[in-house]
Amino acid sequence: MTIKESIKTNPTGLIARAFRFAENAHKGQKRKSGENYFEHPLAAAEILNRWRMDEATIAAALLHDTVEDTPATLEQVRKEFGDDVAFLVDGVTKLGHIKYRGTQEKIENLRKLIFSISQDLRVVFIKLADRLHNMNTLKALPPQKQKRIAMETDEIYAPIAYRLGMQNLAGELYDLAFPYLHPDKDKWLHTIAVEHFEARRKYLEKIEPEVRKMLKEHDIRLVSIDFRAKRYSSLYQKLLRHDMDIEKIYDLVAMRIIVKTIPECYAVLGLIHEKWPPLPGRIKDYIAMPKPNGYRSLHTTIIGPDEKILEVQIRTEEMHEENEYGIAAHWLYQQARSGEKMRSKKTAEDIRWIEQLKNWLAYIPSQQNEEQGGADSEEFLQSMKIDFFKDRIFAITPRGDVIDLPKGATPIDFAYQIHTDIGNSCVGAKVNNQLVPLSHELRSGDLVEILTQKNKKPSEDWLKFVKTAIARDRVRTALRGKNSFATSVSAPSKTELRITTENRLGIIKDISSVISRSHVNILSFHTPNSPGGSHFSLHKIECATTDKQKIEKLVFKVKQIKGVREISYKLE
Ligand code: MN
């Protein structure tokens, strides 16, 4: 049922009321493409409707731009539609304040922010639907904006969709961004790939009857066979790894066989292997060992008729659906099983799972990584142990940069985090466009603007409420009338990392390259001789930074290196 149809069925329901409210609020506004603005929230809501999200989510999608772009206020939305919808609209509005400009170290902060202000994943779903529609209408915007939005989609939103298990959406977003980010490559890819796609498809169509016949002979209930063409963006990534030789891409078009039950999946795999030999090392059992994002399927690459190599994917209907809808499908099943409303009745276990997922998402690099299920699982387990969000908040500068702070931090902490001079000359602060006292406690997603005045000195009172060590230090330094460099004689000037690793060839190179990629200079690298026969080494590395945030990030990255067992650091 489309939204307009469901409004006809229930003209006084939540969705119908949100429809009228938003349509009215956006009246007279046009998009750059010339269409009525309301077409946009309606399209986003329609996408969520297709994902079969609940009423509140769809209503919030209809309303998602009203607070930011029309005279309507959040309070009005709350009064008309209740706390649940208002919370979702507010979350989406806050996400809209973030502008991603592609500096590497900001990506992690951004992802953390996205997941910490959307304590309810439905906010992310709305944002993804919003983004999908914006990407589909990106043509109308000026080139500069197209590029920024496409980059943000490629580096932030598509990976998030992927990690939420929404493979299809992720692929769509990557593909939509690709021509804006790589116009030349896009053209080239189309010219070389079109023929190959066609040839592969014809080949698969030729052997399809054979597969059908074989399954029938063995009483396997076939739901469907289809052909999945590889996405352009992921084809390009793969070509990069295969000398740009399209002949080496075996899954350009894959055959997808959908059956009723898991035993039938394995039976199909067996039958196929009996008829056509599999390539060694390319059989993947994502049913017994799902990918960390929940993806389940059997994959195999076989040598088919005429010695041609092709990929076959085998799964059940339920898996197929979950692979499309990801985490949203998971909620759907919960809802169907319990027969109750999805949000209020989530079990404790589900919530824990979502919490862990959020933590994990915050740390995964932004690469589309379909091949390496194994490495992913390891990272997953690793990051499950990190309880990251517990004590952190993420506030935003007027430029859209994200500042990572401890819970309870104030505008003063925020100011010093940006720059010592801004902290020292701070005279006031606006949070979400309202003046607040300097002791005001910031919350995740707050838009913070620091008001400064030249030649201003910090006040001693600030020491009573600042939360970060950096703010406290700088305030004290300024009160003593010295600048921060003069005191650095006694203050720490470097950091020593101590890393215990397995003895593996190349590990020192791996560690030092991670450190230098984090823009930290190595002052010395020392690996004392370990006792004879030991499998482990201790490395002591002096680094030229005392920036705790930087070090903490570095520590996390070093932990990801294969063979690293333990790491600690101290400021010296
Ligand atoms: Mn929007």
Short mmCIF file of N, CA, C and O and ligand atoms in Angstrom, two decimals, residues 40 64-65 130, ligand 1:
data_model
loop_
_atom_site.label_atom_id
_atom_site.label_comp_id
_atom_site.label_asym_id
_atom_site.label_seq_id
_atom_site.Cartn_x
_atom_site.Cartn_y
_atom_site.Cartn_z
N HIS A 40 9.76 15.84 -1.83
CA HIS A 40 10.94 15.20 -1.23
C HIS A 40 10.61 14.41 0.05
O HIS A 40 10.86 13.21 0.11
N HIS A 64 10.23 15.44 8.30
CA HIS A 64 11.65 15.54 8.69
C HIS A 64 12.31 16.87 8.36
O HIS A 64 13.27 17.25 9.01
N ASP A 65 11.80 17.61 7.37
CA ASP A 65 12.41 18.90 7.06
C ASP A 65 11.60 20.10 7.56
O ASP A 65 11.95 21.24 7.29
N ASP A 130 16.09 9.63 3.26
CA ASP A 130 16.28 11.03 2.86
C ASP A 130 17.45 11.11 1.87
O ASP A 130 17.36 11.71 0.80
MN MN B 1 15.46 15.98 3.58
#
